PDB file of C-alpha atoms in Angstrom:
ATOM      1  CA  UNK A 748      -0.043  -0.014  -0.413  1.00 93.00           C
ATOM      2  CA  UNK A 749       1.352   3.518  -0.916  1.00 97.00           C
ATOM      3  CA  UNK A 750       2.674   5.551   2.449  1.00 98.00           C
ATOM      4  CA  UNK A 751       2.951   9.777   3.042  1.00 98.00           C
ATOM      5  CA  UNK A 752       6.321   9.249   5.511  1.00 98.00           C
ATOM      6  CA  UNK A 753       6.934  13.321   7.577  1.00 98.00           C
ATOM      7  CA  UNK A 754       9.034  13.536  10.039  1.00 98.00           C
ATOM      8  CA  UNK A 755       7.911  13.587  13.538  1.00 98.00           C
ATOM      9  CA  UNK A 756       8.073  17.098  14.651  1.00 98.00           C
ATOM     10  CA  UNK A 757      10.060  20.119  13.253  1.00 98.00           C
ATOM     11  CA  UNK A 758      11.364  22.993  16.184  1.00 98.00           C
ATOM     12  CA  UNK A 759      11.396  26.448  14.338  1.00 98.00           C
ATOM     13  CA  UNK A 760      12.377  30.355  16.629  1.00 98.00           C
ATOM     14  CA  UNK A 761       9.304  32.259  16.231  1.00 97.00           C
ATOM     15  CA  UNK A 762       9.501  34.440  13.035  1.00 97.00           C
ATOM     16  CA  UNK A 763      11.374  31.641  10.925  1.00 98.00           C
ATOM     17  CA  UNK A 764      11.037  29.273   8.875  1.00 98.00           C
ATOM     18  CA  UNK A 765       9.719  25.904   8.991  1.00 98.00           C
ATOM     19  CA  UNK A 766      10.052  23.412   6.503  1.00 98.00           C
ATOM     20  CA  UNK A 767       7.951  19.955   6.968  1.00 98.00           C
ATOM     21  CA  UNK A 768       8.886  17.154   3.738  1.00 98.00           C
ATOM     22  CA  UNK A 769       6.614  14.604   3.089  1.00 98.00           C
ATOM     23  CA  UNK A 770       8.018  11.731   1.057  1.00 98.00           C
ATOM     24  CA  UNK A 771       6.020   9.152  -0.904  1.00 98.00           C
ATOM     25  CA  UNK A 772       6.576   7.135  -3.777  1.00 98.00           C
ATOM     26  CA  UNK A 773       6.129   9.299  -7.066  1.00 98.00           C
ATOM     27  CA  UNK A 774       3.909  11.969  -4.968  1.00 98.00           C
ATOM     28  CA  UNK A 775       5.171  14.809  -7.071  1.00 97.00           C
ATOM     29  CA  UNK A 776       2.987  13.180 -10.277  1.00 97.00           C
ATOM     30  CA  UNK A 777      -0.697  13.488  -7.780  1.00 97.00           C
ATOM     31  CA  UNK A 778      -1.107  15.716  -5.973  1.00 97.00           C
ATOM     32  CA  UNK A 779      -0.482  16.927  -1.933  1.00 98.00           C
ATOM     33  CA  UNK A 780      -2.365  18.572   0.685  1.00 98.00           C
ATOM     34  CA  UNK A 781      -1.298  20.489   3.807  1.00 98.00           C
ATOM     35  CA  UNK A 782      -3.725  20.487   6.863  1.00 98.00           C
ATOM     36  CA  UNK A 783      -3.268  21.309   9.627  1.00 98.00           C
ATOM     37  CA  UNK A 784      -4.752  20.483  13.453  1.00 98.00           C
ATOM     38  CA  UNK A 785      -4.332  21.642  17.217  1.00 98.00           C
ATOM     39  CA  UNK A 786      -5.246  20.050  19.977  1.00 97.00           C
ATOM     40  CA  UNK A 787      -9.233  19.497  20.760  1.00 97.00           C
ATOM     41  CA  UNK A 788      -9.832  21.082  16.778  1.00 98.00           C
ATOM     42  CA  UNK A 789     -10.778  19.835  13.355  1.00 98.00           C
ATOM     43  CA  UNK A 790      -7.676  20.296  10.448  1.00 98.00           C
ATOM     44  CA  UNK A 791      -8.400  23.018   8.492  1.00 98.00           C
ATOM     45  CA  UNK A 792      -6.444  22.676   4.500  1.00 98.00           C
ATOM     46  CA  UNK A 793      -3.539  24.729   4.169  1.00 98.00           C
ATOM     47  CA  UNK A 794      -2.219  24.027   0.874  1.00 98.00           C
ATOM     48  CA  UNK A 795      -4.048  22.435  -1.816  1.00 98.00           C
ATOM     49  CA  UNK A 796      -2.765  21.430  -5.707  1.00 97.00           C
ATOM     50  CA  UNK A 797       0.544  21.662  -4.162  1.00 98.00           C
ATOM     51  CA  UNK A 798       0.903  25.122  -3.693  1.00 98.00           C
ATOM     52  CA  UNK A 799      -2.583  27.013  -3.459  1.00 98.00           C
ATOM     53  CA  UNK A 800      -3.760  28.344  -0.303  1.00 98.00           C
ATOM     54  CA  UNK A 801      -7.129  27.967  -0.023  1.00 97.00           C
ATOM     55  CA  UNK A 802      -9.152  31.708   0.721  1.00 97.00           C
ATOM     56  CA  UNK A 803      -7.951  32.896   4.857  1.00 97.00           C
ATOM     57  CA  UNK A 804      -4.912  30.965   4.933  1.00 98.00           C
ATOM     58  CA  UNK A 805      -2.235  33.502   5.661  1.00 98.00           C
ATOM     59  CA  UNK A 806       0.719  34.039   2.637  1.00 98.00           C
ATOM     60  CA  UNK A 807       3.018  33.080   4.827  1.00 98.00           C
ATOM     61  CA  UNK A 808       1.461  29.095   4.428  1.00 98.00           C
ATOM     62  CA  UNK A 809       3.517  27.704   0.423  1.00 98.00           C
ATOM     63  CA  UNK A 810       3.624  24.929  -0.595  1.00 98.00           C
ATOM     64  CA  UNK A 811       6.151  22.951  -3.533  1.00 98.00           C
ATOM     65  CA  UNK A 812       5.701  18.626  -4.662  1.00 98.00           C
ATOM     66  CA  UNK A 813       8.111  17.296  -7.250  1.00 98.00           C
ATOM     67  CA  UNK A 814      10.386  14.128  -6.975  1.00 98.00           C
ATOM     68  CA  UNK A 815      10.095  11.974  -4.462  1.00 98.00           C
ATOM     69  CA  UNK A 816       8.712  14.979  -2.020  1.00 98.00           C
ATOM     70  CA  UNK A 817       6.702  17.788  -1.276  1.00 98.00           C
ATOM     71  CA  UNK A 818       6.915  20.244   1.237  1.00 98.00           C
ATOM     72  CA  UNK A 819       5.311  22.995   3.575  1.00 98.00           C
ATOM     73  CA  UNK A 820       7.477  25.736   4.077  1.00 98.00           C
ATOM     74  CA  UNK A 821       6.432  28.230   6.958  1.00 98.00           C
ATOM     75  CA  UNK A 822       8.040  31.667   6.428  1.00 98.00           C
ATOM     76  CA  UNK A 823       8.474  33.551   9.172  1.00 97.00           C
ATOM     77  CA  UNK A 824       6.183  30.924  12.310  1.00 98.00           C
ATOM     78  CA  UNK A 825       4.091  32.688  14.530  1.00 98.00           C
ATOM     79  CA  UNK A 826       4.005  31.108  17.686  1.00 98.00           C
ATOM     80  CA  UNK A 827      -0.078  30.250  16.449  1.00 98.00           C
ATOM     81  CA  UNK A 828       1.544  28.481  14.064  1.00 98.00           C
ATOM     82  CA  UNK A 829       2.323  25.791  16.747  1.00 98.00           C
ATOM     83  CA  UNK A 830       0.137  22.774  15.881  1.00 98.00           C
ATOM     84  CA  UNK A 831      -0.419  19.018  13.684  1.00 98.00           C
ATOM     85  CA  UNK A 832       0.711  19.390  10.013  1.00 98.00           C
ATOM     86  CA  UNK A 833      -0.105  16.240   7.769  1.00 98.00           C
ATOM     87  CA  UNK A 834       0.213  15.820   3.981  1.00 98.00           C
ATOM     88  CA  UNK A 835      -2.308  13.889   1.714  1.00 98.00           C
ATOM     89  CA  UNK A 836      -2.631  12.379  -1.089  1.00 98.00           C
ATOM     90  CA  UNK A 837      -4.339   9.589  -3.020  1.00 97.00           C
ATOM     91  CA  UNK A 838      -2.952   6.954  -4.101  1.00 95.00           C
ATOM     92  CA  UNK A 839      -5.569   5.403  -7.260  1.00 90.00           C
ATOM     93  CA  UNK A 840      -8.651   5.410  -5.124  1.00 95.00           C
ATOM     94  CA  UNK A 841      -7.563   5.747  -2.337  1.00 96.00           C
ATOM     95  CA  UNK A 842      -6.814   8.347   0.547  1.00 97.00           C
ATOM     96  CA  UNK A 843      -3.497   8.266   2.235  1.00 98.00           C
ATOM     97  CA  UNK A 844      -2.158  10.699   4.843  1.00 98.00           C
ATOM     98  CA  UNK A 845       0.784  11.031   6.017  1.00 98.00           C
ATOM     99  CA  UNK A 846       1.653  10.096   9.677  1.00 98.00           C
ATOM    100  CA  UNK A 847       1.985  13.989  11.638  1.00 98.00           C
ATOM    101  CA  UNK A 848       4.491  16.626  12.352  1.00 98.00           C
ATOM    102  CA  UNK A 849       4.665  18.528  15.186  1.00 98.00           C
ATOM    103  CA  UNK A 850       5.232  22.347  15.034  1.00 98.00           C
ATOM    104  CA  UNK A 851       6.266  23.644  18.367  1.00 98.00           C
ATOM    105  CA  UNK A 852       7.088  27.366  17.912  1.00 98.00           C
ATOM    106  CA  UNK A 853      10.529  27.213  20.594  1.00 96.00           C
TER     107      UNK A 853
ATOM    108  CA  UNK B1366     -21.261  29.123   4.734  1.00 96.00           C
ATOM    109  CA  UNK B1367     -19.970  25.499   4.415  1.00 97.00           C
ATOM    110  CA  UNK B1368     -20.855  23.391   7.321  1.00 98.00           C
ATOM    111  CA  UNK B1369     -20.832  19.382   8.372  1.00 98.00           C
ATOM    112  CA  UNK B1370     -22.080  18.317  11.339  1.00 98.00           C
ATOM    113  CA  UNK B1371     -21.516  14.629  12.335  1.00 98.00           C
ATOM    114  CA  UNK B1372     -24.089  13.220  14.827  1.00 98.00           C
ATOM    115  CA  UNK B1373     -24.473   9.039  15.984  1.00 98.00           C
ATOM    116  CA  UNK B1374     -20.994   8.521  17.923  1.00 98.00           C
ATOM    117  CA  UNK B1375     -21.509   5.923  20.816  1.00 97.00           C
ATOM    118  CA  UNK B1376     -19.840   3.007  23.133  1.00 98.00           C
ATOM    119  CA  UNK B1377     -20.557   0.157  21.240  1.00 98.00           C
ATOM    120  CA  UNK B1378     -20.057  -3.264  22.162  1.00 98.00           C
ATOM    121  CA  UNK B1379     -17.000  -4.924  20.464  1.00 98.00           C
ATOM    122  CA  UNK B1380     -18.736  -6.860  17.289  1.00 98.00           C
ATOM    123  CA  UNK B1381     -21.384  -3.845  17.339  1.00 98.00           C
ATOM    124  CA  UNK B1382     -23.074  -1.486  14.825  1.00 98.00           C
ATOM    125  CA  UNK B1383     -23.446   1.155  14.721  1.00 98.00           C
ATOM    126  CA  UNK B1384     -24.278   4.250  12.903  1.00 98.00           C
ATOM    127  CA  UNK B1385     -23.270   7.977  11.450  1.00 98.00           C
ATOM    128  CA  UNK B1386     -24.515  10.468  10.186  1.00 98.00           C
ATOM    129  CA  UNK B1387     -23.166  14.313   8.406  1.00 98.00           C
ATOM    130  CA  UNK B1388     -25.561  17.197   7.350  1.00 98.00           C
ATOM    131  CA  UNK B1389     -24.476  19.054   5.345  1.00 98.00           C
ATOM    132  CA  UNK B1390     -25.455  23.082   4.165  1.00 98.00           C
ATOM    133  CA  UNK B1391     -24.125  25.511   2.152  1.00 98.00           C
ATOM    134  CA  UNK B1392     -23.500  24.336  -0.971  1.00 97.00           C
ATOM    135  CA  UNK B1393     -24.817  21.551  -3.276  1.00 97.00           C
ATOM    136  CA  UNK B1394     -24.568  18.796  -1.807  1.00 97.00           C
ATOM    137  CA  UNK B1395     -24.835  16.500  -4.497  1.00 96.00           C
ATOM    138  CA  UNK B1396     -22.685  17.904  -6.970  1.00 95.00           C
ATOM    139  CA  UNK B1397     -19.769  17.046  -4.392  1.00 96.00           C
ATOM    140  CA  UNK B1398     -17.536  14.129  -3.178  1.00 97.00           C
ATOM    141  CA  UNK B1399     -17.580  12.948   0.735  1.00 98.00           C
ATOM    142  CA  UNK B1400     -15.664  10.988   2.903  1.00 98.00           C
ATOM    143  CA  UNK B1401     -14.970   9.428   6.351  1.00 98.00           C
ATOM    144  CA  UNK B1402     -11.849  10.181   7.863  1.00 98.00           C
ATOM    145  CA  UNK B1403     -11.153   9.096  11.075  1.00 98.00           C
ATOM    146  CA  UNK B1404      -8.575   9.735  14.027  1.00 98.00           C
ATOM    147  CA  UNK B1405      -7.431   6.996  17.038  1.00 98.00           C
ATOM    148  CA  UNK B1406      -7.087   8.680  20.889  1.00 98.00           C
ATOM    149  CA  UNK B1407      -3.394  10.398  19.677  1.00 97.00           C
ATOM    150  CA  UNK B1408      -3.263   9.340  16.743  1.00 98.00           C
ATOM    151  CA  UNK B1409      -3.375  10.267  12.899  1.00 98.00           C
ATOM    152  CA  UNK B1410      -5.364  10.826  10.473  1.00 98.00           C
ATOM    153  CA  UNK B1411      -6.595   8.057   8.994  1.00 98.00           C
ATOM    154  CA  UNK B1412      -8.777   8.359   5.674  1.00 98.00           C
ATOM    155  CA  UNK B1413     -11.911   5.926   6.283  1.00 98.00           C
ATOM    156  CA  UNK B1414     -13.827   5.896   2.510  1.00 98.00           C
ATOM    157  CA  UNK B1415     -15.238   8.133  -0.001  1.00 98.00           C
ATOM    158  CA  UNK B1416     -18.521   8.254  -2.089  1.00 97.00           C
ATOM    159  CA  UNK B1417     -18.351  10.506  -4.737  1.00 96.00           C
ATOM    160  CA  UNK B1418     -21.550  12.794  -5.033  1.00 94.00           C
ATOM    161  CA  UNK B1419     -24.440  11.752  -8.493  1.00 85.00           C
ATOM    162  CA  UNK B1420     -23.962   8.491  -8.564  1.00 88.00           C
ATOM    163  CA  UNK B1421     -22.646   6.993  -5.149  1.00 87.00           C
ATOM    164  CA  UNK B1422     -19.100   4.988  -6.169  1.00 96.00           C
ATOM    165  CA  UNK B1423     -17.727   4.264  -3.258  1.00 98.00           C
ATOM    166  CA  UNK B1424     -13.991   3.318  -1.678  1.00 98.00           C
ATOM    167  CA  UNK B1425     -12.319   1.861   1.270  1.00 98.00           C
ATOM    168  CA  UNK B1426      -9.934   1.934   3.865  1.00 98.00           C
ATOM    169  CA  UNK B1427      -8.621  -1.505   3.450  1.00 97.00           C
ATOM    170  CA  UNK B1428      -8.861  -1.807   7.172  1.00 98.00           C
ATOM    171  CA  UNK B1429     -13.620  -1.586   7.429  1.00 98.00           C
ATOM    172  CA  UNK B1430     -13.794  -2.998   4.087  1.00 98.00           C
ATOM    173  CA  UNK B1431     -16.322  -4.965   4.175  1.00 98.00           C
ATOM    174  CA  UNK B1432     -17.526  -3.469   7.434  1.00 98.00           C
ATOM    175  CA  UNK B1433     -18.056  -0.674   6.618  1.00 98.00           C
ATOM    176  CA  UNK B1434     -20.893   1.270   4.536  1.00 98.00           C
ATOM    177  CA  UNK B1435     -20.789   5.034   2.948  1.00 98.00           C
ATOM    178  CA  UNK B1436     -23.346   5.719   1.656  1.00 98.00           C
ATOM    179  CA  UNK B1437     -25.305   9.235   1.083  1.00 97.00           C
ATOM    180  CA  UNK B1438     -29.309  10.473   0.623  1.00 97.00           C
ATOM    181  CA  UNK B1439     -28.589  13.990  -1.622  1.00 96.00           C
ATOM    182  CA  UNK B1440     -32.546  15.002  -1.232  1.00 96.00           C
ATOM    183  CA  UNK B1441     -31.569  15.166   2.911  1.00 98.00           C
ATOM    184  CA  UNK B1442     -28.142  16.291   2.162  1.00 98.00           C
ATOM    185  CA  UNK B1443     -27.176  13.470   4.119  1.00 98.00           C
ATOM    186  CA  UNK B1444     -23.732  11.039   3.923  1.00 98.00           C
ATOM    187  CA  UNK B1445     -24.200   8.216   6.674  1.00 98.00           C
ATOM    188  CA  UNK B1446     -20.917   5.773   7.593  1.00 98.00           C
ATOM    189  CA  UNK B1447     -22.905   2.363   8.750  1.00 98.00           C
ATOM    190  CA  UNK B1448     -19.607   0.607  10.779  1.00 98.00           C
ATOM    191  CA  UNK B1449     -20.633  -3.060  11.490  1.00 98.00           C
ATOM    192  CA  UNK B1450     -18.663  -5.630  13.130  1.00 98.00           C
ATOM    193  CA  UNK B1451     -16.610  -3.243  14.786  1.00 98.00           C
ATOM    194  CA  UNK B1452     -13.907  -3.370  17.050  1.00 98.00           C
ATOM    195  CA  UNK B1453     -11.808  -1.776  19.620  1.00 98.00           C
ATOM    196  CA  UNK B1454      -9.079  -0.465  17.172  1.00 98.00           C
ATOM    197  CA  UNK B1455     -11.985   1.722  15.304  1.00 98.00           C
ATOM    198  CA  UNK B1456     -12.278   3.110  18.528  1.00 98.00           C
ATOM    199  CA  UNK B1457     -11.940   6.975  17.111  1.00 98.00           C
ATOM    200  CA  UNK B1458     -13.061  10.747  16.265  1.00 98.00           C
ATOM    201  CA  UNK B1459     -14.833  10.169  12.910  1.00 98.00           C
ATOM    202  CA  UNK B1460     -14.434  13.352  10.289  1.00 98.00           C
ATOM    203  CA  UNK B1461     -16.745  14.011   7.578  1.00 98.00           C
ATOM    204  CA  UNK B1462     -15.038  15.838   5.229  1.00 98.00           C
ATOM    205  CA  UNK B1463     -15.677  18.143   1.510  1.00 98.00           C
ATOM    206  CA  UNK B1464     -13.786  16.068  -1.329  1.00 97.00           C
ATOM    207  CA  UNK B1465     -12.218  18.973  -3.885  1.00 93.00           C
ATOM    208  CA  UNK B1466     -12.455  16.822  -6.554  1.00 89.00           C
ATOM    209  CA  UNK B1467     -13.103  13.104  -7.415  1.00 91.00           C
ATOM    210  CA  UNK B1468      -9.726  11.103  -6.279  1.00 90.00           C
ATOM    211  CA  UNK B1469      -7.253  14.012  -6.694  1.00 90.00           C
ATOM    212  CA  UNK B1470      -8.069  17.530  -4.276  1.00 89.00           C
ATOM    213  CA  UNK B1471      -8.024  17.625  -0.913  1.00 97.00           C
ATOM    214  CA  UNK B1472     -10.583  17.893   1.597  1.00 98.00           C
ATOM    215  CA  UNK B1473     -11.823  21.781   2.105  1.00 97.00           C
ATOM    216  CA  UNK B1474     -14.350  21.774   4.975  1.00 98.00           C
ATOM    217  CA  UNK B1475     -14.328  19.158   7.540  1.00 98.00           C
ATOM    218  CA  UNK B1476     -16.776  17.782  10.652  1.00 98.00           C
ATOM    219  CA  UNK B1477     -16.402  18.958  14.208  1.00 98.00           C
ATOM    220  CA  UNK B1478     -15.922  15.217  14.785  1.00 98.00           C
ATOM    221  CA  UNK B1479     -17.702  11.923  17.103  1.00 98.00           C
ATOM    222  CA  UNK B1480     -16.644   9.815  18.811  1.00 98.00           C
ATOM    223  CA  UNK B1481     -17.102   6.254  18.478  1.00 98.00           C
ATOM    224  CA  UNK B1482     -16.300   4.083  21.790  1.00 98.00           C
ATOM    225  CA  UNK B1483     -15.267   0.248  20.958  1.00 98.00           C
ATOM    226  CA  UNK B1484     -15.066  -1.139  24.441  1.00 97.00           C
ATOM    227  CA  UNK B1485     -16.858  -3.597  26.477  1.00 96.00           C
TER     228      UNK B1485
END
């Protein structure tokens, strides 16, 4: 079965850039989406179709996807960005989520 | 405003059954594929199923195939998840989510989730 691999955790200082990777076989041939989830809340889409931001998502969130790796970049990270982040893609008719990355703002 | 409201979560014994509902509003329900996604306590997100908008094609995760059935009533703007032969590892918060595109895009709206606990 298809798998998406994320680092368990990423730490970043306020104002710095956080990069979260998501690896999967030929992931660049698929669309990747990213979700932010804060404790006790439902996930919120922050990136879709590799690099598009839904309405209301700050510009500091950006995405890329090439080869076997999709990357979510948070520029100028703020304390409010501390959360779990999940990548997601479709493998044929199966939805797949990465294991999630906990972003800690130091 | 798009809203998704799940209901039906409960405590159920192993081997039992439960039906979840997801009431949708604020968009043309019949034109959107919908998915169920679950999250076990302290764990990550797990995709469960997807159903197309008009012709109700369905696909399932291997972990629930043959036990869970997803269906929809477009006249009631409601999505359902019938869960049979429940096991302890089905314990999770179950979310319904709207799919942007059929088997291609992401999930742009999520409900608040409903908790299913499978325990004796």
